[in-house]
PDB file of C-alpha atoms in Angstrom:
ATOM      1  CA  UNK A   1      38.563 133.480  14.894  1.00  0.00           C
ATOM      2  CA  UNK A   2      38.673 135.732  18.202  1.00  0.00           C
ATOM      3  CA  UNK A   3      42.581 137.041  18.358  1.00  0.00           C
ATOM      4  CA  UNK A   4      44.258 138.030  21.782  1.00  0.00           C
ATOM      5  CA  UNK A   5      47.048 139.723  21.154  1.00  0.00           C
ATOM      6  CA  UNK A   6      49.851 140.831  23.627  1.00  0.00           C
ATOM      7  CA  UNK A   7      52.277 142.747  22.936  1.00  0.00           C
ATOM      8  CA  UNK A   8      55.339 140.933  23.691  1.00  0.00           C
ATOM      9  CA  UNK A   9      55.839 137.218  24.476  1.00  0.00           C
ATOM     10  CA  UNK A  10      59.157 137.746  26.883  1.00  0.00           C
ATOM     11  CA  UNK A  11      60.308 140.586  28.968  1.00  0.00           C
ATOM     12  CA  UNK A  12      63.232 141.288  31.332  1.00  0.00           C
ATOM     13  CA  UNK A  13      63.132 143.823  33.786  1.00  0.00           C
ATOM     14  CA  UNK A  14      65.188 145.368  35.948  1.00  0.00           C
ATOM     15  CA  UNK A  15      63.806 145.962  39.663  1.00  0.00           C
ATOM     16  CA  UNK A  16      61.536 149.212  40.147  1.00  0.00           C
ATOM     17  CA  UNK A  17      61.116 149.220  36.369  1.00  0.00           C
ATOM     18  CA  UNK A  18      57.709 150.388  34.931  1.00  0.00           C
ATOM     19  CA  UNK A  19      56.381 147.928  32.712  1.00  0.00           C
ATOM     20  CA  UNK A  20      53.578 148.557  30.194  1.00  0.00           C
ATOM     21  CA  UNK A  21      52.160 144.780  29.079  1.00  0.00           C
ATOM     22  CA  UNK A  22      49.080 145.895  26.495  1.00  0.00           C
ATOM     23  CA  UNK A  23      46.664 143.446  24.828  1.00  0.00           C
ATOM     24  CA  UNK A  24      44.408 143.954  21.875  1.00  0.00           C
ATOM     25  CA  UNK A  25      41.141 142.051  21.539  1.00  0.00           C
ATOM     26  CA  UNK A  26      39.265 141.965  17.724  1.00  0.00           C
ATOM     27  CA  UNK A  27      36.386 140.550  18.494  1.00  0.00           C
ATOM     28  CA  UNK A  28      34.353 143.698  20.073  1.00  0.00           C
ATOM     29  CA  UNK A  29      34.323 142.040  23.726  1.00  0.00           C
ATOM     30  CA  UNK A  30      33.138 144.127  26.404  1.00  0.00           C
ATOM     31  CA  UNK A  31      34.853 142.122  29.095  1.00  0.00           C
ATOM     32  CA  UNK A  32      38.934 141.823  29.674  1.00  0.00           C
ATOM     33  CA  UNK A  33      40.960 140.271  32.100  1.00  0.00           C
ATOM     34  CA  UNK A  34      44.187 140.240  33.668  1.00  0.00           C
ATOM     35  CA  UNK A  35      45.576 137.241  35.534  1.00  0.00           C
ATOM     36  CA  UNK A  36      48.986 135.550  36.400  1.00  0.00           C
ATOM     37  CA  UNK A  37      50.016 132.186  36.192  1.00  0.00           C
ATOM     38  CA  UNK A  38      52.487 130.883  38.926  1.00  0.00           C
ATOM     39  CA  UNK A  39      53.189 127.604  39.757  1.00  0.00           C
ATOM     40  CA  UNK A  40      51.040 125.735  42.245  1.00  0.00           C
ATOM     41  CA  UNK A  41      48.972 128.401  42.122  1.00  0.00           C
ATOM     42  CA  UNK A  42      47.174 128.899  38.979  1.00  0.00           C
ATOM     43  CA  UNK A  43      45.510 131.247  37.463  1.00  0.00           C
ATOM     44  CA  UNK A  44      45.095 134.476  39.551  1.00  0.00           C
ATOM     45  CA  UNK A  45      42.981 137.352  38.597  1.00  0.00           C
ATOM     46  CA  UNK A  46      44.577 140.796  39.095  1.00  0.00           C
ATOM     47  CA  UNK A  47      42.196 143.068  37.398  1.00  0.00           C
ATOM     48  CA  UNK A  48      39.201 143.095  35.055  1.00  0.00           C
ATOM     49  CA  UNK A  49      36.784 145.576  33.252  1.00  0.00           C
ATOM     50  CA  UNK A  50      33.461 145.350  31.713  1.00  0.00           C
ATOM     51  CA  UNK A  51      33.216 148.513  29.872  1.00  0.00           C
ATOM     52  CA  UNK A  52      35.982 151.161  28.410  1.00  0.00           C
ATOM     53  CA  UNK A  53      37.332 153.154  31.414  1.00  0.00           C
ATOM     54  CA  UNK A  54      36.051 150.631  34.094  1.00  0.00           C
ATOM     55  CA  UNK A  55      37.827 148.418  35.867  1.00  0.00           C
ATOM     56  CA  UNK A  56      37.676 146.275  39.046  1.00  0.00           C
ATOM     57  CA  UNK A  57      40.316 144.629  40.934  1.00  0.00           C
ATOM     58  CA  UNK A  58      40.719 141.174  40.747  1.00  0.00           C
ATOM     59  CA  UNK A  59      42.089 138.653  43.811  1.00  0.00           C
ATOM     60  CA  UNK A  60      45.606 140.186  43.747  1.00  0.00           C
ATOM     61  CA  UNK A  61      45.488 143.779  42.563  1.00  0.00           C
ATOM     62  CA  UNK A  62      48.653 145.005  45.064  1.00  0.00           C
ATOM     63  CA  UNK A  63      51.275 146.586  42.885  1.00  0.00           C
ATOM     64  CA  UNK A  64      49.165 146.923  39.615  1.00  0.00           C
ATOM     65  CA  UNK A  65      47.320 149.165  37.379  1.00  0.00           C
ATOM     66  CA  UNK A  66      45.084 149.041  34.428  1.00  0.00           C
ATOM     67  CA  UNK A  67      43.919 151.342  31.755  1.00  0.00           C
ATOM     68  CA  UNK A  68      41.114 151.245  29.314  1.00  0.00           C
ATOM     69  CA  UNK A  69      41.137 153.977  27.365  1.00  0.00           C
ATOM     70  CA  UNK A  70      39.349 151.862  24.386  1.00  0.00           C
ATOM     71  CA  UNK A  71      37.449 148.982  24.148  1.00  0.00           C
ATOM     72  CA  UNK A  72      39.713 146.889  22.237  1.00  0.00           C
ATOM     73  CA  UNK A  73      42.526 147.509  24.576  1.00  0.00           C
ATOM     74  CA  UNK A  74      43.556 147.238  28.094  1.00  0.00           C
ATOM     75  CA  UNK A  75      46.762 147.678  29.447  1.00  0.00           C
ATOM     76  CA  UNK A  76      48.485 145.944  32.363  1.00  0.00           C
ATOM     77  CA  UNK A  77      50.915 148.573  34.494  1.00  0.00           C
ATOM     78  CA  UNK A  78      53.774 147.718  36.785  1.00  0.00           C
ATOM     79  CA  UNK A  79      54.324 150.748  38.472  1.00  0.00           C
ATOM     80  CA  UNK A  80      57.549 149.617  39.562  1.00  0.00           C
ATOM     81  CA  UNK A  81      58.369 146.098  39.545  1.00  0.00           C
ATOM     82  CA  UNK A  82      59.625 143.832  42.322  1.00  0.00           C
ATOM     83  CA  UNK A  83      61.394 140.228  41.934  1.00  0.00           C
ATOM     84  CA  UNK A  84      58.085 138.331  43.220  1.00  0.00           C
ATOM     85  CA  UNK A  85      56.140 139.843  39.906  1.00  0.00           C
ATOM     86  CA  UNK A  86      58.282 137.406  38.317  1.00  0.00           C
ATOM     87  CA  UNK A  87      55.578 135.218  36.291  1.00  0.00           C
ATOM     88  CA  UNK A  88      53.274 134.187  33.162  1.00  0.00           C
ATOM     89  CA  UNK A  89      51.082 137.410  32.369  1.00  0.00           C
ATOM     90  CA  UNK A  90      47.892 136.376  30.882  1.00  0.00           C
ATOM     91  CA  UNK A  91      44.947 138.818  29.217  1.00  0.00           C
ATOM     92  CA  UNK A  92      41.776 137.756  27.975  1.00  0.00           C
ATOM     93  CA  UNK A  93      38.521 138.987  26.932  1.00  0.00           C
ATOM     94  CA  UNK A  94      34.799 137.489  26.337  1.00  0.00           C
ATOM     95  CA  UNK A  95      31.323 139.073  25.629  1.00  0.00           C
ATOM     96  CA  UNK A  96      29.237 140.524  28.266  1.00  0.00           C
ATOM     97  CA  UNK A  97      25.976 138.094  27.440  1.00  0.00           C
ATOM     98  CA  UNK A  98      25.165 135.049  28.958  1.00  0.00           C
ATOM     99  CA  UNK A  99      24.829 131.578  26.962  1.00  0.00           C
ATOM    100  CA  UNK A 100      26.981 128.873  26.864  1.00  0.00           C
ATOM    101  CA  UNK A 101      28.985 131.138  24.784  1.00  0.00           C
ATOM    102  CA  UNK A 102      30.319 132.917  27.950  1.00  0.00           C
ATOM    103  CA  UNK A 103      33.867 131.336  27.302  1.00  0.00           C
ATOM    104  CA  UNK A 104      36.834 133.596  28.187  1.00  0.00           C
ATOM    105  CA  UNK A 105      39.586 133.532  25.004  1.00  0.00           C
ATOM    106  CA  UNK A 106      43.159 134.130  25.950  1.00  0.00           C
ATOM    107  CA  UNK A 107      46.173 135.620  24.416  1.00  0.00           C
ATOM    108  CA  UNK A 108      49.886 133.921  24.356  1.00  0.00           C
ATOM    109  CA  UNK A 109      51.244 135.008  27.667  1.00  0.00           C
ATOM    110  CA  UNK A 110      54.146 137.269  28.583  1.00  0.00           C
ATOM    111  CA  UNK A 111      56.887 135.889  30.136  1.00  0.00           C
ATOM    112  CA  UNK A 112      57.710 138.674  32.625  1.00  0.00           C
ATOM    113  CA  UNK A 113      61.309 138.185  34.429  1.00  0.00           C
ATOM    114  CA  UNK A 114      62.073 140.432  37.127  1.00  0.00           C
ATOM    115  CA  UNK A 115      65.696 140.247  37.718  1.00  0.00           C
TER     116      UNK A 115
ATOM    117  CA  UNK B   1      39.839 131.466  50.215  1.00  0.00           C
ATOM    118  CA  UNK B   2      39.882 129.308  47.192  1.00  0.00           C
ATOM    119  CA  UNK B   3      36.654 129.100  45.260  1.00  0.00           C
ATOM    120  CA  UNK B   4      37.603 126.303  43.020  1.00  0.00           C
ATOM    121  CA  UNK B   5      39.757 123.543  43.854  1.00  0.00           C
ATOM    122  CA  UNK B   6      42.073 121.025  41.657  1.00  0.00           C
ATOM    123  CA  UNK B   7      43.310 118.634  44.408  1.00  0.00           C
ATOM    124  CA  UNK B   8      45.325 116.616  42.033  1.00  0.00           C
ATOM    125  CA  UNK B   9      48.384 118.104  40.880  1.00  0.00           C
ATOM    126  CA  UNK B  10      49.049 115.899  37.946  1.00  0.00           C
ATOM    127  CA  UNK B  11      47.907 112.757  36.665  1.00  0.00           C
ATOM    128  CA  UNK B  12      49.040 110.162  34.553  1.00  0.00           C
ATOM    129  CA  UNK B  13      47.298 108.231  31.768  1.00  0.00           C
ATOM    130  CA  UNK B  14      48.229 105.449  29.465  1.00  0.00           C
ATOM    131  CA  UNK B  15      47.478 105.844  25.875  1.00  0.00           C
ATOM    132  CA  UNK B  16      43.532 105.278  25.006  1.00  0.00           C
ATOM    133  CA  UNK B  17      42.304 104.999  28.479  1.00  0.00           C
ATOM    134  CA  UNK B  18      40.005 107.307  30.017  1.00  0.00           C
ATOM    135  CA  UNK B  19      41.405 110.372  31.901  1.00  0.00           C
ATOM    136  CA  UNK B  20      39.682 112.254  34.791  1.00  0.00           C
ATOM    137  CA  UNK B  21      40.122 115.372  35.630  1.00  0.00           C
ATOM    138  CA  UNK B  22      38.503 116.588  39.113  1.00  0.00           C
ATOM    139  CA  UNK B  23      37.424 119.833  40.331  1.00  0.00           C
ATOM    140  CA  UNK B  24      35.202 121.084  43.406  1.00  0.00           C
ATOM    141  CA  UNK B  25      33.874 124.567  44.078  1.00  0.00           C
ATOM    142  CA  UNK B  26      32.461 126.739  47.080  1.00  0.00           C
ATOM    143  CA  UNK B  27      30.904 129.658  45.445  1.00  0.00           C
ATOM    144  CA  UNK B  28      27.075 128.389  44.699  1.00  0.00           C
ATOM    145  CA  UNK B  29      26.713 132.067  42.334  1.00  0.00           C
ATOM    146  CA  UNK B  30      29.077 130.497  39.562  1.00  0.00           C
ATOM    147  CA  UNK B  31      26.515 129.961  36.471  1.00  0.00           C
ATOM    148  CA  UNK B  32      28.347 128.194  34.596  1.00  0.00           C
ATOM    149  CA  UNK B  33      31.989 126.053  34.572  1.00  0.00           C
ATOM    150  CA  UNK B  34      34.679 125.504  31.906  1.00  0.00           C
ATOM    151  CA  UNK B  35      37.703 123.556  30.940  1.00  0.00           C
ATOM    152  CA  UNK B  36      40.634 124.823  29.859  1.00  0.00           C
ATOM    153  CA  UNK B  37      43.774 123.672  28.199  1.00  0.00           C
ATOM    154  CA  UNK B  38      47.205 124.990  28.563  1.00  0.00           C
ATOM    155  CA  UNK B  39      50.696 124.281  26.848  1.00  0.00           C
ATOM    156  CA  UNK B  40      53.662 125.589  28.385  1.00  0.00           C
ATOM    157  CA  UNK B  41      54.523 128.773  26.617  1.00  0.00           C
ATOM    158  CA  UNK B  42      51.042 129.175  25.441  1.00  0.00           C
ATOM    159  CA  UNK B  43      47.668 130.893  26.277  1.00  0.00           C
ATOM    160  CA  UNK B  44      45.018 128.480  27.746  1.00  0.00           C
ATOM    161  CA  UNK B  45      42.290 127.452  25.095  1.00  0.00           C
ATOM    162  CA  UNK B  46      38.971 126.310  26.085  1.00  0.00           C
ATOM    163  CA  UNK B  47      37.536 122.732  26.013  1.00  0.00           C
ATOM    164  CA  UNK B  48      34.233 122.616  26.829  1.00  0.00           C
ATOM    165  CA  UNK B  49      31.940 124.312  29.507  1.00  0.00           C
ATOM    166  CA  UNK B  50      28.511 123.395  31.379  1.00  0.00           C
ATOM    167  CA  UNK B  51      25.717 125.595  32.750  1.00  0.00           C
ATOM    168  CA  UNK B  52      25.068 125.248  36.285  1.00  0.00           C
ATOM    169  CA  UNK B  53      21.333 123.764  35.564  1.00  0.00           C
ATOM    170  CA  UNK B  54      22.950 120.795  33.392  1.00  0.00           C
ATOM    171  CA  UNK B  55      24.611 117.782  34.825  1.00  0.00           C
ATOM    172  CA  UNK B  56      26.364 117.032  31.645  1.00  0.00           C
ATOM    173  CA  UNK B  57      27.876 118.181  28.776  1.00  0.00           C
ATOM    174  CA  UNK B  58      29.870 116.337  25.816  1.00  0.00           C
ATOM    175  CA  UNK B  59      32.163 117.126  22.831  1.00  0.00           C
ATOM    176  CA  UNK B  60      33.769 114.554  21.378  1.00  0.00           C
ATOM    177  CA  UNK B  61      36.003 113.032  23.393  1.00  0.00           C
ATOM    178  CA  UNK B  62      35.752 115.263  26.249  1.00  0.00           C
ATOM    179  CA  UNK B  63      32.381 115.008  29.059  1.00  0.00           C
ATOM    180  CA  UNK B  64      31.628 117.309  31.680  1.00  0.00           C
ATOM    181  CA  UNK B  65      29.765 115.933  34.593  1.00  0.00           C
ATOM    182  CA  UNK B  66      28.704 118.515  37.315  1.00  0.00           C
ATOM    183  CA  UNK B  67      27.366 116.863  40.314  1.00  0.00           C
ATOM    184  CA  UNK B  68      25.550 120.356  42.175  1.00  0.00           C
ATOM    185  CA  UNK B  69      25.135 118.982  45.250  1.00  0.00           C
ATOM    186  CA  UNK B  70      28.489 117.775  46.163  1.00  0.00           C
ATOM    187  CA  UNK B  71      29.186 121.046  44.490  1.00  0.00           C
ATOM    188  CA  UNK B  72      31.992 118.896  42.649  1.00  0.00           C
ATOM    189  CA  UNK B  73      32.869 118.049  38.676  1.00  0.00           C
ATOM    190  CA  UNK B  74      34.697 116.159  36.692  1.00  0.00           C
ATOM    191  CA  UNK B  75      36.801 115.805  33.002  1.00  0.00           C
ATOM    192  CA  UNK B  76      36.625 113.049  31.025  1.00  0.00           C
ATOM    193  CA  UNK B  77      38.682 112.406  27.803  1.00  0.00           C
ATOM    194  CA  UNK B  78      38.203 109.107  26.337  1.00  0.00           C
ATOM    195  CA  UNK B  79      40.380 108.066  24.742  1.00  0.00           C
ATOM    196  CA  UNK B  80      43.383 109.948  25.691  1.00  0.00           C
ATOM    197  CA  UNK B  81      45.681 110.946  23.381  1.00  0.00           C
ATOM    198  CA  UNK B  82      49.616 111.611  24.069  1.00  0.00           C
ATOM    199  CA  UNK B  83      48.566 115.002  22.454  1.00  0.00           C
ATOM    200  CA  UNK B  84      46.466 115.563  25.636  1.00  0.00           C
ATOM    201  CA  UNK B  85      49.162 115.878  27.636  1.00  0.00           C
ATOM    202  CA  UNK B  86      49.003 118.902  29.048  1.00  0.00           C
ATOM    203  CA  UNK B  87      47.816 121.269  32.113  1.00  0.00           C
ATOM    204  CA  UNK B  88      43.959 121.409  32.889  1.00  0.00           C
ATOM    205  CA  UNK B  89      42.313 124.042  34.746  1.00  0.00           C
ATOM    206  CA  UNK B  90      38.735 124.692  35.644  1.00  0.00           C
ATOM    207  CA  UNK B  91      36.876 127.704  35.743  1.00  0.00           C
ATOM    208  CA  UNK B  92      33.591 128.368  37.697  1.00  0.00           C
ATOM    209  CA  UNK B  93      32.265 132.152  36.062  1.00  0.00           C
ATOM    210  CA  UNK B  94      30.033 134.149  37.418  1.00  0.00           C
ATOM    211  CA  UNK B  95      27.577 136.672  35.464  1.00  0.00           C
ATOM    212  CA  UNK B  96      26.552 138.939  38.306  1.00  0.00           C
ATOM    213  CA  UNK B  97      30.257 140.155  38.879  1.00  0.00           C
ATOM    214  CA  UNK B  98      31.574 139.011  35.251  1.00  0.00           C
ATOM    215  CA  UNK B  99      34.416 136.912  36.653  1.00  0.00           C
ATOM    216  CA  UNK B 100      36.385 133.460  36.075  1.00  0.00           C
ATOM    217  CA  UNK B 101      37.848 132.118  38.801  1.00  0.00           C
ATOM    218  CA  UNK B 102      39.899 129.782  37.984  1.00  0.00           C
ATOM    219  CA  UNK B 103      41.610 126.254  39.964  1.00  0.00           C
ATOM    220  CA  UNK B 104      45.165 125.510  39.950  1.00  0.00           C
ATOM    221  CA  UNK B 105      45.684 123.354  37.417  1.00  0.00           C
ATOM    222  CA  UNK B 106      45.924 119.429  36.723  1.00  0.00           C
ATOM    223  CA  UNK B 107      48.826 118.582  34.738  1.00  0.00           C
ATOM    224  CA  UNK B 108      47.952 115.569  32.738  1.00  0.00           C
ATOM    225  CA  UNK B 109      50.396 113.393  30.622  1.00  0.00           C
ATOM    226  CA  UNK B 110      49.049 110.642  28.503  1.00  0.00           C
ATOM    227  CA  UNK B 111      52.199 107.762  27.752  1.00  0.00           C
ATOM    228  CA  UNK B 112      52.172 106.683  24.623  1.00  0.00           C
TER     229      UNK B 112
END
């Protein structure tokens, strides 16, 4: 079974914290994802990358970062967080090939409260 | 501007009748589309997807119809279960920029 793993499942921040949210993929995936989940809206991208130490922004990269360092990790940054970051965090990761197997698998969510 | 499109916010289903779930798209480079569920609290887990060059797809309970030239498709689960209930999203993905872009979500509840 393909595991998504992020590090925590709630957070509560204070405004113009930095916030590391890192997620761990086992399943050797060259693609992750960032996205948020807000009401109404859906799911957003923010950031992706296709290889260690790549990354391209997403649809709403303003007031992010990323890291890859390695391939089974990549790291969500919040430089210094503001009330409307407020919101479901959600990584995920799939392989690079094409197929019907192209299906992106998702870890838990963090619950990110800016306060 | 919004590539994929849910226009129904939520939907509700009795208990063994057939639910639809609608989605349309504007970007004609998506290669393939996918279904996912979502829980509150939870990560979403995927359902079932369909390559652009099909016009259906079926698992169990759950058909994909993708109608390419109204660049539109649809979710059927048959027969719904109250375990169904829950929020739908579609996904059109792209392999020439490796993205999912996804819709906003169809929340579903199936009454027992």
């Amino acid at each position: 079974d393909v595991k998504v793993t992020q590090s925590s499942r709630y957070l509560v921040k204070r405004t113009g914290e930095k916030v590391f949210l890192e997620c761990v993929q086992d399943m050797d995936h060259e693609n992750m994802f960032w996205y948020r989940q807000d009401p109404g809206l859906g799911l957003r991208l923010i950031y992706f990358s296709y290889d260690v130490k790549m990354k391209e922004k997403g649809d709403i990269p303003e007031g992010y970062s990323v890291s890859r360092e390695k391939k089974e990790r990549f790291s969500l940054i919040l430089e210094s967080t503001s009330t409307n970051q407020t919101s479901m965090y959600l990584c995920a990761s799939s392989y690079l090939g094409q197929g019907l197997n192209t299906e992106a698998f998702f870890g838990q969510g963090t619950r990110l409260t800016v306060v | 501007d919004q590539q994929v499109k849910q226009n129904s916010p939520s939907l509700s289903v009795q208990e063994g009748r057939i639910s639809i779930l609608n989605c349309d798209y504007t970007n004609s480079m998506f290669d393939y589309f996918l279904w996912y569920k979502k829980y509150p609290a939870e990560g979403p887990t995927f359902l079932i997807s369909i390559s652009s060059i099909k016009d259906k797809n079926e698992d169990g309970r759950f058909t994909v119809f993708l109608n390419k030239s109204a660049k539109h498709l649809s979710l059927h689960i048959v027969p719904s279960q109250p375990g169904d209930s829950a929020v739908y999203f579609c996904a059109g993905f792209d392999s020439g920029t490796y993205k999912y872009i996804f819709g906003t979500g169809t929340r579903l509840k199936v009454l027992a």
